[in-house]
Coordinates of C-alpha atoms and ligand atoms in Angstrom, one line a residue:
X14 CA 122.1 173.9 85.7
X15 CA 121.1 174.6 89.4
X16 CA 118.4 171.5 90.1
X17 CA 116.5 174.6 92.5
X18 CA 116.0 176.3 89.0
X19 CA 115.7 173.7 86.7
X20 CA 112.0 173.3 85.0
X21 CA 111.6 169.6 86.7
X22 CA 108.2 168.6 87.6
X23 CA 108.6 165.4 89.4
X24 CA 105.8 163.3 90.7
X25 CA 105.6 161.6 93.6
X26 CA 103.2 158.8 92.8
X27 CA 103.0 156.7 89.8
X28 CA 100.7 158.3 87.5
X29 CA 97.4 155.4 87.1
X30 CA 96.9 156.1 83.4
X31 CA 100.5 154.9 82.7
X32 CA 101.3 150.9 82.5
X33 CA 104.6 150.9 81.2
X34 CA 108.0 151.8 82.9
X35 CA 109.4 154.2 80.2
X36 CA 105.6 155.7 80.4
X37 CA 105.5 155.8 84.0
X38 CA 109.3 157.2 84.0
X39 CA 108.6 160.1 81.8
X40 CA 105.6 161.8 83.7
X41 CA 107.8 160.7 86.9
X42 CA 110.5 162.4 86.0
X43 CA 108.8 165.8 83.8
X44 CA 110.4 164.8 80.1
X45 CA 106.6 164.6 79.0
X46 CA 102.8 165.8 80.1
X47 CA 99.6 165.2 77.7
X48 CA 98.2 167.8 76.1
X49 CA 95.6 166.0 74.2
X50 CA 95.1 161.9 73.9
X51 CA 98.2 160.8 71.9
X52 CA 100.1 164.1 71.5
X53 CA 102.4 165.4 74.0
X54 CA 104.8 168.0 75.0
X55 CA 108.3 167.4 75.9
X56 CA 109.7 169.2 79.1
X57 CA 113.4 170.3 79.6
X58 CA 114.8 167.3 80.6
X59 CA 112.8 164.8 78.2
X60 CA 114.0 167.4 75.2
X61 CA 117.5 167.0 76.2
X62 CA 117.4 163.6 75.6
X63 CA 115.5 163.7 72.3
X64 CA 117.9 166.3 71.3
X65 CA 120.9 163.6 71.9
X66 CA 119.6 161.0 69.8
X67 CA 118.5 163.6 67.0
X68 CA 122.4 164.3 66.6
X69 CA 123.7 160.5 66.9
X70 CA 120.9 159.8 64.3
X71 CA 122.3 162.8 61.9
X72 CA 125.7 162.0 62.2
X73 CA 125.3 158.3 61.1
X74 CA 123.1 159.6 58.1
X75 CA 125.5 162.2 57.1
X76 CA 128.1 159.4 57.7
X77 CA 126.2 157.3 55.1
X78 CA 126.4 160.2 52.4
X79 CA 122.7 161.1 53.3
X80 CA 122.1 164.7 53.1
X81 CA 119.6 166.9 55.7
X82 CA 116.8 169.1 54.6
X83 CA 113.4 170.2 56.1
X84 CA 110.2 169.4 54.7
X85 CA 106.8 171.4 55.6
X86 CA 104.2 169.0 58.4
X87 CA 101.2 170.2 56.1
X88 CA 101.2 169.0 52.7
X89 CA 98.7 169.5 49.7
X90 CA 96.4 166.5 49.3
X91 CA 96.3 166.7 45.5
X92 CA 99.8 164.9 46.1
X93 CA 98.8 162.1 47.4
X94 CA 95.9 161.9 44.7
X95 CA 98.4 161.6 42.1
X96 CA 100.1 158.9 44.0
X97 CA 96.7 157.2 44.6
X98 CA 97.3 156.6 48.7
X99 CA 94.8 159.4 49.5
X100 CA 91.7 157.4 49.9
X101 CA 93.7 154.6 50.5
X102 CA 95.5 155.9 53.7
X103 CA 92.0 156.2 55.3
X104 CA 90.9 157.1 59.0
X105 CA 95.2 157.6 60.1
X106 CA 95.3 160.8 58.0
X107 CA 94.6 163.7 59.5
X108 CA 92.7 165.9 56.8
X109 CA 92.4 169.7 57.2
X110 CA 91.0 171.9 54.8
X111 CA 91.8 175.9 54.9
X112 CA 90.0 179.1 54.4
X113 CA 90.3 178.4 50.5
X114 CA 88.8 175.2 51.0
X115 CA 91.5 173.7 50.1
X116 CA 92.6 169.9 50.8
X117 CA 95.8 169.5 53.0
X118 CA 96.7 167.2 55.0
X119 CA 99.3 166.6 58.3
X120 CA 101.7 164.1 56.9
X121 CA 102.2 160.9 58.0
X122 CA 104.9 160.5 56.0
X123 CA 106.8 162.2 53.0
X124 CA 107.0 159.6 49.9
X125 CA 104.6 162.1 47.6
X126 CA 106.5 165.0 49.1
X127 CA 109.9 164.0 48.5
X128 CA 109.1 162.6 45.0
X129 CA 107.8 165.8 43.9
X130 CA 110.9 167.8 45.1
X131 CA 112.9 165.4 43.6
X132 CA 111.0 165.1 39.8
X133 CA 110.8 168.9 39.4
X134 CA 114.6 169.1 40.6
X135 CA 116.4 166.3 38.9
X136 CA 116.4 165.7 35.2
X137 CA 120.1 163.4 34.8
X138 CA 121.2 160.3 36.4
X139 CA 124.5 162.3 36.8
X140 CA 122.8 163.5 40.1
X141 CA 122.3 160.6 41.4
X142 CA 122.2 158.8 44.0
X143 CA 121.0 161.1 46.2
X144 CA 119.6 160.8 49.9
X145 CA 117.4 163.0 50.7
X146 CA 116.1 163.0 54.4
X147 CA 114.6 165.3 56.9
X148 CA 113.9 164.9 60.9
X149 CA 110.4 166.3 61.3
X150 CA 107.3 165.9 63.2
X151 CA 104.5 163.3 62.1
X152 CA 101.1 163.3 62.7
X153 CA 98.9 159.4 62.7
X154 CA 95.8 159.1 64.0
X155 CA 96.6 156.2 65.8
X156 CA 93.0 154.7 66.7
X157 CA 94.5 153.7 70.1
X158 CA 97.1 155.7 71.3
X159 CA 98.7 154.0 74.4
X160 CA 102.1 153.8 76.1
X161 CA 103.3 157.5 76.1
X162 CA 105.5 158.7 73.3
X163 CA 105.6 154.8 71.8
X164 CA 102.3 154.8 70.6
X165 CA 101.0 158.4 70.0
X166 CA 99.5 160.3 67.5
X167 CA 102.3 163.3 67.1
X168 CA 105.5 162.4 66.9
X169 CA 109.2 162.7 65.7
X170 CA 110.3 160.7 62.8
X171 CA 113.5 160.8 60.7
X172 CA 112.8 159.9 57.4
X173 CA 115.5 159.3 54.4
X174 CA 114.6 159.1 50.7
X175 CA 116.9 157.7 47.9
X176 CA 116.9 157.9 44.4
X177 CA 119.2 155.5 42.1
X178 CA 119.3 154.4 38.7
X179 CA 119.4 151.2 38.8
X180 CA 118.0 148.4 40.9
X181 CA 121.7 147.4 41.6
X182 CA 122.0 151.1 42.7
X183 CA 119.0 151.0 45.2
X184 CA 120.1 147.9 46.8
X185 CA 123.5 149.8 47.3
X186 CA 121.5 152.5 48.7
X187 CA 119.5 150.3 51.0
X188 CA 122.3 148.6 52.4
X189 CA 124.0 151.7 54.0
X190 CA 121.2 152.2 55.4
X191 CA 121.1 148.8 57.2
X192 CA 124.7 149.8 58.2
X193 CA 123.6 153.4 59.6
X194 CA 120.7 152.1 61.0
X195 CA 122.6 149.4 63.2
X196 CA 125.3 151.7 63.9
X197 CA 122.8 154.5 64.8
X198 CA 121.2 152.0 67.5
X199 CA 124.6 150.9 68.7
X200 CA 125.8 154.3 70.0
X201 CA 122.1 154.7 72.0
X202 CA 122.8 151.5 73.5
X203 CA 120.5 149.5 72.2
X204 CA 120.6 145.9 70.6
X205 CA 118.2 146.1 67.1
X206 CA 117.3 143.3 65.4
X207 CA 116.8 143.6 62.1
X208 CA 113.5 141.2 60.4
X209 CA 112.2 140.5 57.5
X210 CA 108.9 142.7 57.2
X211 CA 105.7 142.9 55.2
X212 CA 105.8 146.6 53.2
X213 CA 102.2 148.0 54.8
X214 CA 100.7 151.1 53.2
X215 CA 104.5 152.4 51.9
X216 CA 105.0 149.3 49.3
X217 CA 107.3 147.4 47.8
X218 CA 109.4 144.4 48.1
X219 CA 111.6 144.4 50.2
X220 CA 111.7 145.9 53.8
X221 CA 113.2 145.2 56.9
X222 CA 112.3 146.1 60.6
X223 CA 114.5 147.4 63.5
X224 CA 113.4 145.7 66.8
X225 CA 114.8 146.2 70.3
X226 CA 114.1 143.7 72.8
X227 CA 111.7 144.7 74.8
X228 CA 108.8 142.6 77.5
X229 CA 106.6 145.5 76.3
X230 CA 107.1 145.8 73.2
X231 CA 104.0 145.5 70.6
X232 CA 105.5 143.2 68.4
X233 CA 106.1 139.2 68.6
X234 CA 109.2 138.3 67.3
X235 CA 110.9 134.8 66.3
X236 CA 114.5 134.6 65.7
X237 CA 117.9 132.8 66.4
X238 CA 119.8 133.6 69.6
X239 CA 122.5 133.6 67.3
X240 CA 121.9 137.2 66.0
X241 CA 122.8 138.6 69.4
X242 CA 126.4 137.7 69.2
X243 CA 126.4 139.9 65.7
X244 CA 128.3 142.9 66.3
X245 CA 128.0 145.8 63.3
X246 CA 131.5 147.1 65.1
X247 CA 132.8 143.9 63.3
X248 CA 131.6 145.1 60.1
X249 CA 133.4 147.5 57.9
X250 CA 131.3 149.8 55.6
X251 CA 133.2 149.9 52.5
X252 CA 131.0 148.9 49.4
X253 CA 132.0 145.7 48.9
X254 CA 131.5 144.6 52.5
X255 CA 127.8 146.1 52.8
X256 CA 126.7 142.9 51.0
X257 CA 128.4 140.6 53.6
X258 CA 126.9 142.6 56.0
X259 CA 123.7 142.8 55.5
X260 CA 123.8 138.8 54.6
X261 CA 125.3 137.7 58.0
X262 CA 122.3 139.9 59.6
X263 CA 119.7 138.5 57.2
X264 CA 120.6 134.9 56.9
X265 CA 119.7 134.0 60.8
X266 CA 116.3 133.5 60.6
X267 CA 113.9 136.4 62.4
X268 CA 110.5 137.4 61.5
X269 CA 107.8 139.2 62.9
X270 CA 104.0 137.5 63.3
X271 CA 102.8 138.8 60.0
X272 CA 105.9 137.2 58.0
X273 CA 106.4 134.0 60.7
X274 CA 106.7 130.3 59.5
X275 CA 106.2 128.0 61.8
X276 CA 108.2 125.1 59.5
X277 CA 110.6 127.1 58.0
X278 CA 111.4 128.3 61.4
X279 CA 112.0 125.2 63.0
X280 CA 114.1 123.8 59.8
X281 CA 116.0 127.0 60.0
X282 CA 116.7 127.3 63.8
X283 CA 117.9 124.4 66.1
X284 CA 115.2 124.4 68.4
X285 CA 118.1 124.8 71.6
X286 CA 118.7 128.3 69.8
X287 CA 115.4 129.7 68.8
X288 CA 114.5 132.6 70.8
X289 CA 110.8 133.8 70.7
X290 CA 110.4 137.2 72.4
X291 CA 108.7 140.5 72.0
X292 CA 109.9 143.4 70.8
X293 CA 109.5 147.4 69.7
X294 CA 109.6 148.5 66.2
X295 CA 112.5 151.3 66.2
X296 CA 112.9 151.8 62.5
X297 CA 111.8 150.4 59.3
X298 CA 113.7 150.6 55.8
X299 CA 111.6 149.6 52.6
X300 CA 113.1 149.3 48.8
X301 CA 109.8 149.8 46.7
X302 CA 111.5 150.5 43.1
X303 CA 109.2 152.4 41.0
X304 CA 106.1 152.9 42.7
X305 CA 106.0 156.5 43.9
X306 CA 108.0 157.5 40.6
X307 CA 106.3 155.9 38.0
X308 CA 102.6 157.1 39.3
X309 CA 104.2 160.8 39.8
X310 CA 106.1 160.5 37.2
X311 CA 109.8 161.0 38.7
X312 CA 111.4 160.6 35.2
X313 CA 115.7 160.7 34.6
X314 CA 118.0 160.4 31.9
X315 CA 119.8 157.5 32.1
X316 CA 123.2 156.9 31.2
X317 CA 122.3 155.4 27.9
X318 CA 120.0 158.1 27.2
X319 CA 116.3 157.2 27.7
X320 CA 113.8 158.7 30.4
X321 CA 113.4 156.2 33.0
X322 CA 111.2 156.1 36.3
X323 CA 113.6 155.9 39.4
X324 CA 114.7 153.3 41.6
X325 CA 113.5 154.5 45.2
X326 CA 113.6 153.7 48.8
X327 CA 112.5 155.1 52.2
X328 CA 113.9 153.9 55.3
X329 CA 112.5 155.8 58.8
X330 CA 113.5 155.5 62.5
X331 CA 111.1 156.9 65.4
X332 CA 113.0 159.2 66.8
X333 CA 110.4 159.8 69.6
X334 CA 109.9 156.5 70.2
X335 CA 113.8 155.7 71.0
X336 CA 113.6 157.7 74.0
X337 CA 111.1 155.0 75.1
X338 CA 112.6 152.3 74.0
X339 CA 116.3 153.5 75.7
X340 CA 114.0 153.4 79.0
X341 CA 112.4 150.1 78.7
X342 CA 116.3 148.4 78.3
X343 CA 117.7 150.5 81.1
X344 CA 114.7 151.1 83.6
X345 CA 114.9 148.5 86.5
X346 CA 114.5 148.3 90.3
X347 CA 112.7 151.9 90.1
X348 CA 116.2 153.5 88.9
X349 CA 117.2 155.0 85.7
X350 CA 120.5 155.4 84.3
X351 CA 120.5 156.4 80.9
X352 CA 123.5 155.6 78.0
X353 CA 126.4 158.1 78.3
X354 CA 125.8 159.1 74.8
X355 CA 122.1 160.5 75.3
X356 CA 122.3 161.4 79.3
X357 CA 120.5 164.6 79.4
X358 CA 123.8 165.6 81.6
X359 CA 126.8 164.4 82.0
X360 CA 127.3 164.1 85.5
X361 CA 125.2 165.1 89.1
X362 CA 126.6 166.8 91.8
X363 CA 124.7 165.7 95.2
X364 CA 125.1 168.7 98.2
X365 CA 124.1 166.8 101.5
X366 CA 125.1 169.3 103.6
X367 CA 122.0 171.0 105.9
X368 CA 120.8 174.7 104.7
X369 CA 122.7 175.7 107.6
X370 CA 126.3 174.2 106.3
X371 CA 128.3 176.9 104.6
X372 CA 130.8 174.8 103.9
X373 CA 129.4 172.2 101.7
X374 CA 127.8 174.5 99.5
X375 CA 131.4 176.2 99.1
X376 CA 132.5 173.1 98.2
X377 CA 129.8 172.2 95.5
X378 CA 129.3 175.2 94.2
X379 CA 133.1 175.1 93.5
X380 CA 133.1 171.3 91.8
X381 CA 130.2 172.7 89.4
X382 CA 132.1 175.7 88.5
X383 CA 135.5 173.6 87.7
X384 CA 133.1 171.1 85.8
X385 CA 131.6 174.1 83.7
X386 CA 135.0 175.2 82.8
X387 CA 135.6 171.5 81.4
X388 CA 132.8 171.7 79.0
X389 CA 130.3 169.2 81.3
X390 CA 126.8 169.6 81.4
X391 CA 126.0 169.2 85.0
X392 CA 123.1 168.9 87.2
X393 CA 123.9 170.6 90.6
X394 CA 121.4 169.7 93.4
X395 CA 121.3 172.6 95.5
X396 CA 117.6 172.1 97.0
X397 CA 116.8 171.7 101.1
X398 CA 115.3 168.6 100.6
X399 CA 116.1 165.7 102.7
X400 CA 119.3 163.2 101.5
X401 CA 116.7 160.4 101.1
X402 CA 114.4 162.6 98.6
X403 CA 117.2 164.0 97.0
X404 CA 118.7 160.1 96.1
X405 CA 115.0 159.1 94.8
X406 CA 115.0 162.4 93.0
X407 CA 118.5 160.8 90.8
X408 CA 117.1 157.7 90.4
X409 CA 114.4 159.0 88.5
X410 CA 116.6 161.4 86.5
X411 CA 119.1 158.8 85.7
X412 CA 122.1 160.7 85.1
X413 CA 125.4 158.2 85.0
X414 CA 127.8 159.6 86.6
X415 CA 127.4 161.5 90.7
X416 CA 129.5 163.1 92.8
X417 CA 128.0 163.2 96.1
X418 CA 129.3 165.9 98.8
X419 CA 128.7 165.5 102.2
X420 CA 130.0 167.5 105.6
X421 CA 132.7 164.7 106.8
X422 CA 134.6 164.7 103.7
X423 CA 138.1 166.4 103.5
X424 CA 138.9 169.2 101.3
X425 CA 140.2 167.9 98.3
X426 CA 138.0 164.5 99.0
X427 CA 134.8 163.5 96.7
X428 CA 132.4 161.0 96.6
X429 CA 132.2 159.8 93.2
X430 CA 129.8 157.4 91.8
X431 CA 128.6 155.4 88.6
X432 CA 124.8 154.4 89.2
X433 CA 125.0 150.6 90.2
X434 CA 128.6 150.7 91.5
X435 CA 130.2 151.7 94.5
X436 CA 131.2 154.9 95.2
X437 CA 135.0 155.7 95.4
X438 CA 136.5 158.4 97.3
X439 CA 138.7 160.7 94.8
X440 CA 140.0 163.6 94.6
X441 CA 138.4 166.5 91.7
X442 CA 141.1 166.0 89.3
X443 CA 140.5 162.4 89.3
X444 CA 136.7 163.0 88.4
X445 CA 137.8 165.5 85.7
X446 CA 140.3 163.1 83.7
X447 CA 138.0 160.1 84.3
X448 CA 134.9 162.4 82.6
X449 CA 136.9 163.6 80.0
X450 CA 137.6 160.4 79.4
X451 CA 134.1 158.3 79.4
X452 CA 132.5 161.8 77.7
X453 CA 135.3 163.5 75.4
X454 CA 137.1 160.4 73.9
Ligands
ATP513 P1 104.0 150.6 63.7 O1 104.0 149.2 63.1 O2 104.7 150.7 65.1 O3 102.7 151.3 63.6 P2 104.8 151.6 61.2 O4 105.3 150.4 60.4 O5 103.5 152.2 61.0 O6 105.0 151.4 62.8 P3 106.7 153.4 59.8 O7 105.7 153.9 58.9 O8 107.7 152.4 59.2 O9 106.0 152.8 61.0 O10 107.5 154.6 60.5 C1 108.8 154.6 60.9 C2 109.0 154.5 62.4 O11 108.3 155.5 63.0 C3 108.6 153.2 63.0 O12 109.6 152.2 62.9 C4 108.4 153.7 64.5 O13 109.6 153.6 65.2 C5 107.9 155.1 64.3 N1 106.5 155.2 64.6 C6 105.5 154.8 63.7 N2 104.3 155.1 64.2 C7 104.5 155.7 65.5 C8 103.7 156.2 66.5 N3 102.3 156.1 66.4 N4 104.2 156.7 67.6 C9 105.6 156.8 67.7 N5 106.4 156.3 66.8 C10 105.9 155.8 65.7
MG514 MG1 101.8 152.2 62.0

């Protein structure tokens, strides 16, 4: 992509409305604009990056045995009667009614949904488990939306649904999603923190929250330095270790303010160790047993032959909201520089030369065609603005990786640079192998 074609409206000045960096950032840099108070559209180069994490998030659920599908935004509100939540979801729902007068409603979420699907679908506990889960847009009518895409009233959610047997079976099926979910966070980057959380509207028993740590994040949380040095690369996810797992992560004290214990805190964590931060809530994973199935009446056979109300679970990640999140972590000093596994390109090229240099824009032009051939996704500034703008321009844009060509340098001679490192003077080959290498491996 040329950057003098590229769909990029940058602003200049920091937008007044927006009072945190990953907010600021995004209208900066045209991934987002407002089209109405909590609800968004996402630009070229803010959809790139969702786009990234949309895949790292799929592969890690099919990896978990998970399996895609798409499920409608508008659902019938006689659902959630049967559930009971209608009336009980109150003022977050948005309620529509069509030209039949009948009662729909955008879904916040997709237990009643999913539960009818999987009741007028599945009669035998032969099929199970099954995880069901979709990546599909949410509507909440957040009373106050605020900081961007973090807290806004449309956004993207992926949401996964299982169905087991047995109770044994659901905690099986909750536990790779711990693993996902950590491993998930891991290749955008990000250090998540997984606490013990109350179950909100969904229900159920047991639930945990993903938090990265985050200044600006909404929620307190109070936990054990200790959990830092955890690494889910150090885990396998073979059956048998999923319970290990999950234990080494859950055994460190961390809660949030709802579930926080000021004693059992203190007993549990040397005081030298505790660490009392804030964070944002990235994903949450619930095990609620038989409440959606039994009131809907999601029945089985069971192995020894009686009808039996499922064991379910629902376990979500804000897909939307990681893009923020991402920002917050690796937004400082007023430049960007996002993970190599969601930059929405690979690598910059930077022509310094004046309009009236031929030679320079020979030379780029030739780097970006090479770099095409090689399968990168690059960003070629080809604009007449001034070396200074252009530089503030990438800061904002974050791309890793830049290759900077200016008048002086010899032919086969390149600037090449990792944001927040120097810059080495390489040849094009060089940049190829060491791409391939950071990009393709
Ligand atoms: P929160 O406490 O932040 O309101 P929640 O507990 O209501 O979140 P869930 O119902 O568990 O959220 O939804 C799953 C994920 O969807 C959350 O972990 C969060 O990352 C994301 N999410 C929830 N509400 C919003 C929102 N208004 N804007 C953007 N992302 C959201
Ligand atoms: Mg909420």
């Amino acid at each position: 992509m040329k950057l003098s074609k590229f769909f990029l409206p940058i602003l200049k000045d920091i937008p007044s409305d927006a009072k945190i960096k990953s907010h600021q950032l995004m209208l900066r840099a045209g991934m987002i604009r407002q089209s109405a108070s909590g609800i968004y559209s996402w630009l070229p180069l803010g959809f790139k990056v969702l786009k990234k994490i949309e895949i790292i998030i799929r592969e890690e659920q099919d990896r978990a045995g998970a399996q895609e599908m798409l499920m409608p935004t508008i659902q019938s509100a006689d659902l959630w009667k049967e559930s009971g939540r209608y009336d009980g979801y109150g003022l977050e729902m948005l309620r529509i009614k069509d030209r039949q007068d009948r009662e729909l409603l955008y879904g916040p979420t997709n237990e009643e949904l999913v539960t009818q699907i999987f009741r007028d679908n599945v009669k035998s506990y032969k099929s199970l488990p099954l995880i069901l889960y979709h990546i599909q847009w949410k509507f909440r009518d957040e009373i106050r939306p605020r900081f961007g895409i973090m807290r806004c009233r449309e956004f993207l959610m992926k949401d996964s649904y299982s169905f087991d047997e047995t109770k044994e079976g659901a905690r099986l099926s909750y536990n790779k999603m711990f693993y996902a979910y950590l491993k998930t966070f891991e290749r955008l980057g990000l250090k998540a923190i997984p606490l013990a959380a109350d179950t909100g509207p969904i229900g159920g028993d047991l639930s945990h929250e993903f938090i990265i740590l985050a200044d600006t994040g909404e929620s307190q949380i109070y936990t054990s330095k200790k959990i830092l040095d955890l690494k889910i690369e150090n885990f396998s996810n073979d059956e048998d270790n999923l319970n290990n797992m999950v234990k080494a992560f859950t055994e460190i004290y961390s809660a949030t303010d709802e579930k926080f214990d000021q004693s059992e805190f203190d007993k549990s964590v040397k005081k030298e160790d505790q660490l009392i931060t804030r964070g944002i809530e990235v994903g949450h994973i619930f095990y609620f047993g038989d409440k959606y199935s039994k009131s809907m009446r999601a029945l089985v056979n069971s192995s020894s032959g009686q009808n039996i109300t499922v064991e379910m679970g629902s376990y979500g990640i804000g897909v939307s909201r990681l893009v923020g999140a991402i920002i917050e972590v690796n937004y400082n000093n007023n430049v960007m520089k996002w993970p190599t596994t969601v930059t929405p390109f690979h690598v910059a090229i930077i022509d310094l030369g004046k309009k009236s240099e031929n030679e320079t824009k020979i030379k780029s032009q030739n780097v970006y065609e090479k770099l095409k051939e090689n399968y990168f996704d690059v960003l070629l500034d080809d604009t007449d603005e001034s070396p200074a703008s252009k530089f503030k321009n990438f800061d904002l844009i974050g791309i890793p990786y830049q290759i900077i060509i200016g008048s002086k340098q010899k032919v086969d001679e390149y600037e090449f640079k990792e944001v927040g490192f120097d810059k080495q003077i390489v040849s094009l080959d060089f940049i190829i192998k060491k791409l391939k290498e950071i990009y393709f491996n």
